[in-house]
Amino acid sequence: MDIWLARRFGRVLRTAEVPLVVDLGYGAAPVTTVELHRRLSRARADIRVVGLEIEPDRVALGEAVARPPGLLFRRGGFELAGLRPLIVRAANVLRQYPEDAVAGAWDLVTGSLAPGGVLVDGTCDELGRLGAWAVVDRAGPRTLTLAADLSTLERPASFAERLPKALIHRNTPGERVHSVLSALDDAWRDAAGFAVFGPRDRWRRAVAASGLPVLEPPARWRDGVITVPWDAVAPGR
């Protein structure tokens, strides 16, 4: 997700007057916030990353590894502690909430963004090898990204377990996200004969055969990361 963020929003960060990024709900340890700062620093050396947590003990752990002014930690939640960031990353946060709480959380976060800012709401497995995230702005969700370590991917249907909260209960026949995952899963199965050339080649062929409206150029499909417009997966009910 960090690499994708740097690639997708690198130009926005480089041209921003205040390159502020928030890592919302970083968890029991500040490791992911430190990693996010390190990776986004490659896009812009003076990037500012603030980790937010509602638990004081977690904030204290973050402050112990803070490196002002580029890497800071504060107590806060969806209100973003009064900050106006350009990007908010919320990984494995809304997964803990009921589905009907998602829209309100999105509105609260995006209402505090800097002009042109985005929320990246995603979920990943425990080892970070399989993930999915939505990009949301003040107008609503814009895209869905699926990302996998292809060397460990058994089948694209596995993404169903890591969909953002807004979609995870929608992977049922008749829903768009179910159609997307089914098309990718079928194409992956049909491309099994190309596994001898490695999982990257098999994945590239599967994505091409799936017919999905992938936004990344074909040259990047081998990375195991594809993005589709939200309209392709939006809940139908």
Short mmCIF file of C-alpha atoms in Angstrom, two decimals:
data_model
loop_
_atom_site.label_atom_id
_atom_site.label_comp_id
_atom_site.label_asym_id
_atom_site.label_seq_id
_atom_site.Cartn_x
_atom_site.Cartn_y
_atom_site.Cartn_z
CA MET A 1 0.00 0.00 0.00
CA ASP A 2 2.84 2.41 0.83
CA ILE A 3 4.52 1.82 -2.53
CA TRP A 4 1.22 2.28 -4.34
CA LEU A 5 0.56 5.51 -2.44
CA ALA A 6 3.97 6.89 -3.36
CA ARG A 7 3.44 6.01 -7.01
CA ARG A 8 -0.20 7.11 -7.27
CA PHE A 9 0.07 10.34 -5.26
CA GLY A 10 3.78 11.13 -5.53
CA ARG A 11 3.22 14.04 -7.89
CA VAL A 12 0.47 15.46 -5.67
CA LEU A 13 2.75 15.27 -2.64
CA ARG A 14 5.67 16.86 -4.48
CA THR A 15 3.60 19.86 -5.56
CA ALA A 16 1.62 20.34 -2.34
CA GLU A 17 2.29 23.41 -0.22
CA VAL A 18 1.88 21.29 2.93
CA PRO A 19 2.68 17.61 2.26
CA LEU A 20 0.81 16.24 5.28
CA VAL A 21 -0.17 12.56 5.56
CA VAL A 22 -2.04 10.91 8.44
CA ASP A 23 -1.73 7.25 9.40
CA LEU A 24 -5.06 6.74 11.18
CA GLY A 25 -5.28 3.95 13.74
CA TYR A 26 -1.78 2.50 13.38
CA GLY A 27 -2.39 -0.08 16.10
CA ALA A 28 -0.48 -1.52 19.03
CA ALA A 29 2.92 -0.55 17.61
CA PRO A 30 3.95 2.41 15.43
CA VAL A 31 5.91 0.29 12.97
CA THR A 32 3.63 0.91 9.98
CA THR A 33 3.70 4.67 10.52
CA VAL A 34 7.50 4.69 10.59
CA GLU A 35 7.55 2.62 7.39
CA LEU A 36 5.03 4.94 5.72
CA HIS A 37 7.18 7.97 6.52
CA ARG A 38 10.32 6.29 5.19
CA ARG A 39 8.69 5.26 1.92
CA LEU A 40 6.90 8.53 1.23
CA SER A 41 10.11 10.41 1.99
CA ARG A 42 11.39 9.06 -1.31
CA ALA A 43 8.69 11.06 -3.07
CA ARG A 44 9.40 14.20 -1.02
CA ALA A 45 12.12 14.60 1.58
CA ASP A 46 10.17 17.08 3.73
CA ILE A 47 7.03 14.93 3.93
CA ARG A 48 5.12 15.18 7.22
CA VAL A 49 3.51 12.00 8.53
CA VAL A 50 1.39 12.00 11.69
CA GLY A 51 0.27 8.76 13.34
CA LEU A 52 -3.06 8.99 15.14
CA GLU A 53 -4.40 6.64 17.80
CA ILE A 54 -7.15 7.00 20.41
CA GLU A 55 -5.32 4.96 23.07
CA PRO A 56 -2.82 7.08 25.09
CA ASP A 57 -0.49 4.11 25.61
CA ARG A 58 -0.20 3.62 21.87
CA VAL A 59 0.48 7.30 21.34
CA ALA A 60 3.26 7.12 23.93
CA LEU A 61 4.89 4.25 22.05
CA GLY A 62 4.77 6.33 18.90
CA GLU A 63 6.24 9.40 20.55
CA ALA A 64 9.22 7.29 21.62
CA VAL A 65 10.20 6.84 17.94
CA ALA A 66 9.03 10.22 16.63
CA ARG A 67 11.38 12.29 14.49
CA PRO A 68 10.04 15.85 14.42
CA PRO A 69 9.05 17.60 12.31
CA GLY A 70 8.68 14.85 9.71
CA LEU A 71 7.31 12.05 11.87
CA LEU A 72 4.91 12.82 14.72
CA PHE A 73 2.30 11.04 16.81
CA ARG A 74 -0.89 12.40 18.35
CA ARG A 75 -4.06 11.23 20.00
CA GLY A 76 -7.03 11.33 17.66
CA GLY A 77 -9.67 9.46 15.67
CA PHE A 78 -11.87 10.11 12.66
CA GLU A 79 -11.90 13.83 13.40
CA LEU A 80 -8.14 13.75 12.59
CA ALA A 81 -7.16 15.79 15.68
CA GLY A 82 -7.92 19.01 13.85
CA LEU A 83 -5.38 18.31 11.09
CA ARG A 84 -5.98 19.02 7.39
CA PRO A 85 -4.02 16.27 5.63
CA LEU A 86 -3.69 15.61 1.94
CA ILE A 87 -3.80 11.84 2.44
CA VAL A 88 -5.23 9.72 5.24
CA ARG A 89 -4.35 6.04 5.35
CA ALA A 90 -6.71 3.91 7.46
CA ALA A 91 -5.51 0.30 7.30
CA ASN A 92 -7.53 -2.35 9.15
CA VAL A 93 -9.49 0.34 11.00
CA LEU A 94 -13.05 0.30 9.65
CA ARG A 95 -12.94 -3.48 9.47
CA GLN A 96 -13.75 -3.40 13.20
CA TYR A 97 -16.93 -1.37 12.67
CA PRO A 98 -20.41 -2.36 11.43
CA GLU A 99 -21.08 -1.81 7.76
CA ASP A 100 -23.63 0.93 8.41
CA ALA A 101 -20.95 2.98 10.18
CA VAL A 102 -18.71 3.22 7.13
CA ALA A 103 -20.45 6.09 5.32
CA GLY A 104 -20.42 8.27 8.43
CA ALA A 105 -16.74 7.58 9.06
CA TRP A 106 -15.90 8.37 5.45
CA ASP A 107 -17.81 11.66 5.66
CA LEU A 108 -16.13 12.63 8.92
CA VAL A 109 -12.61 11.95 7.59
CA THR A 110 -13.03 13.42 4.12
CA GLY A 111 -14.67 16.52 5.60
CA SER A 112 -11.37 17.29 7.32
CA LEU A 113 -9.13 16.76 4.29
CA ALA A 114 -7.19 19.49 2.56
CA PRO A 115 -8.60 20.47 -0.85
CA GLY A 116 -8.06 17.60 -3.27
CA GLY A 117 -7.27 15.21 -0.41
CA VAL A 118 -8.16 11.53 -0.21
CA LEU A 119 -8.83 8.80 2.31
CA VAL A 120 -7.34 5.37 1.62
CA ASP A 121 -9.46 2.83 3.51
CA GLY A 122 -8.11 -0.69 3.30
CA THR A 123 -7.63 -4.10 4.83
CA CYS A 124 -4.77 -6.57 4.62
CA ASP A 125 -3.88 -9.96 6.04
CA GLU A 126 -1.62 -10.34 9.05
CA LEU A 127 1.56 -10.60 6.98
CA GLY A 128 0.63 -7.90 4.50
CA ARG A 129 0.65 -10.30 1.55
CA LEU A 130 -2.96 -9.77 0.49
CA GLY A 131 -4.88 -6.52 0.66
CA ALA A 132 -7.56 -4.31 -0.81
CA TRP A 133 -8.30 -0.62 -0.39
CA ALA A 134 -10.71 2.05 -1.53
CA VAL A 135 -9.79 5.63 -2.36
CA VAL A 136 -12.44 8.04 -1.09
CA ASP A 137 -12.70 11.79 -1.53
CA ARG A 138 -15.37 14.30 -0.53
CA ALA A 139 -17.57 13.16 -3.42
CA GLY A 140 -17.44 9.52 -2.31
CA PRO A 141 -15.48 6.37 -3.19
CA ARG A 142 -13.50 6.55 -6.43
CA THR A 143 -11.58 3.30 -6.89
CA LEU A 144 -10.87 -0.15 -5.47
CA THR A 145 -7.37 -1.62 -5.51
CA LEU A 146 -6.47 -5.29 -5.09
CA ALA A 147 -2.87 -6.14 -4.17
CA ALA A 148 -1.13 -9.46 -3.61
CA ASP A 149 2.28 -10.98 -3.13
CA LEU A 150 1.92 -13.18 -6.20
CA SER A 151 4.38 -15.75 -4.91
CA THR A 152 1.88 -16.67 -2.19
CA LEU A 153 -1.43 -16.07 -4.00
CA GLU A 154 -3.51 -19.24 -4.18
CA ARG A 155 -6.41 -17.72 -6.12
CA PRO A 156 -7.93 -14.25 -6.58
CA ALA A 157 -11.08 -15.33 -4.73
CA SER A 158 -8.94 -14.93 -1.59
CA PHE A 159 -9.35 -11.16 -1.93
CA ALA A 160 -12.92 -11.58 -0.69
CA GLU A 161 -11.65 -11.96 2.88
CA ARG A 162 -9.75 -8.66 2.70
CA LEU A 163 -12.22 -6.36 1.00
CA PRO A 164 -12.87 -2.99 2.68
CA LYS A 165 -15.78 -3.00 5.10
CA ALA A 166 -18.02 -1.28 2.55
CA LEU A 167 -17.71 -4.33 0.28
CA ILE A 168 -16.81 -7.34 2.39
CA HIS A 169 -20.45 -8.34 2.96
CA ARG A 170 -21.32 -7.74 -0.70
CA ASN A 171 -19.41 -10.65 -2.21
CA THR A 172 -22.59 -12.47 -3.14
CA PRO A 173 -24.15 -13.37 -6.53
CA GLY A 174 -25.78 -10.33 -8.10
CA GLU A 175 -23.33 -7.84 -6.59
CA ARG A 176 -20.73 -6.15 -8.79
CA VAL A 177 -17.77 -6.95 -6.56
CA HIS A 178 -18.70 -10.63 -6.73
CA SER A 179 -18.68 -10.44 -10.52
CA VAL A 180 -15.26 -8.77 -10.51
CA LEU A 181 -13.68 -11.36 -8.22
CA SER A 182 -15.35 -14.22 -10.11
CA ALA A 183 -14.05 -12.95 -13.46
CA LEU A 184 -10.53 -12.63 -12.08
CA ASP A 185 -10.71 -16.03 -10.38
CA ASP A 186 -11.96 -17.75 -13.56
CA ALA A 187 -9.23 -16.12 -15.64
CA TRP A 188 -6.59 -17.17 -13.06
CA ARG A 189 -7.81 -20.76 -13.28
CA ASP A 190 -7.78 -20.71 -17.09
CA ALA A 191 -4.22 -19.36 -17.03
CA ALA A 192 -2.96 -22.25 -14.88
CA GLY A 193 -0.91 -23.59 -17.78
CA PHE A 194 1.26 -20.49 -17.68
CA ALA A 195 2.22 -21.04 -14.04
CA VAL A 196 5.38 -22.70 -15.33
CA PHE A 197 6.56 -19.23 -16.35
CA GLY A 198 5.97 -17.93 -12.82
CA PRO A 199 3.09 -16.32 -10.94
CA ARG A 200 3.73 -12.87 -12.41
CA ASP A 201 3.20 -14.10 -15.95
CA ARG A 202 0.13 -16.08 -14.93
CA TRP A 203 -1.33 -13.03 -13.17
CA ARG A 204 -0.67 -10.74 -16.12
CA ARG A 205 -2.45 -13.12 -18.46
CA ALA A 206 -5.34 -13.56 -16.03
CA VAL A 207 -5.86 -9.81 -15.68
CA ALA A 208 -5.82 -9.41 -19.46
CA ALA A 209 -8.34 -12.22 -19.94
CA SER A 210 -10.65 -11.06 -17.15
CA GLY A 211 -11.95 -8.11 -19.14
CA LEU A 212 -11.91 -5.88 -16.06
CA PRO A 213 -11.57 -2.08 -16.48
CA VAL A 214 -8.12 -1.96 -14.89
CA LEU A 215 -6.69 1.56 -14.52
CA GLU A 216 -3.00 0.60 -14.32
CA PRO A 217 -1.21 0.18 -17.65
CA PRO A 218 -0.45 -3.44 -18.66
CA ALA A 219 3.25 -2.93 -17.94
CA ARG A 220 2.41 -2.69 -14.22
CA TRP A 221 0.09 -5.68 -13.97
CA ARG A 222 2.99 -7.96 -13.12
CA ASP A 223 3.38 -6.12 -9.80
CA GLY A 224 0.29 -7.90 -8.46
CA VAL A 225 -1.62 -4.64 -7.98
CA ILE A 226 -4.68 -3.64 -10.01
CA THR A 227 -7.17 -0.80 -9.58
CA VAL A 228 -10.71 -0.60 -10.95
CA PRO A 229 -13.22 2.27 -10.86
CA TRP A 230 -15.62 2.16 -7.92
CA ASP A 231 -18.54 1.92 -10.34
CA ALA A 232 -17.29 -1.56 -11.24
CA VAL A 233 -17.72 -2.81 -7.66
CA ALA A 234 -20.24 -0.44 -6.03
CA PRO A 235 -22.91 -2.17 -3.93
CA GLY A 236 -26.12 -2.61 -5.85
CA ARG A 237 -28.46 -2.60 -2.87
#
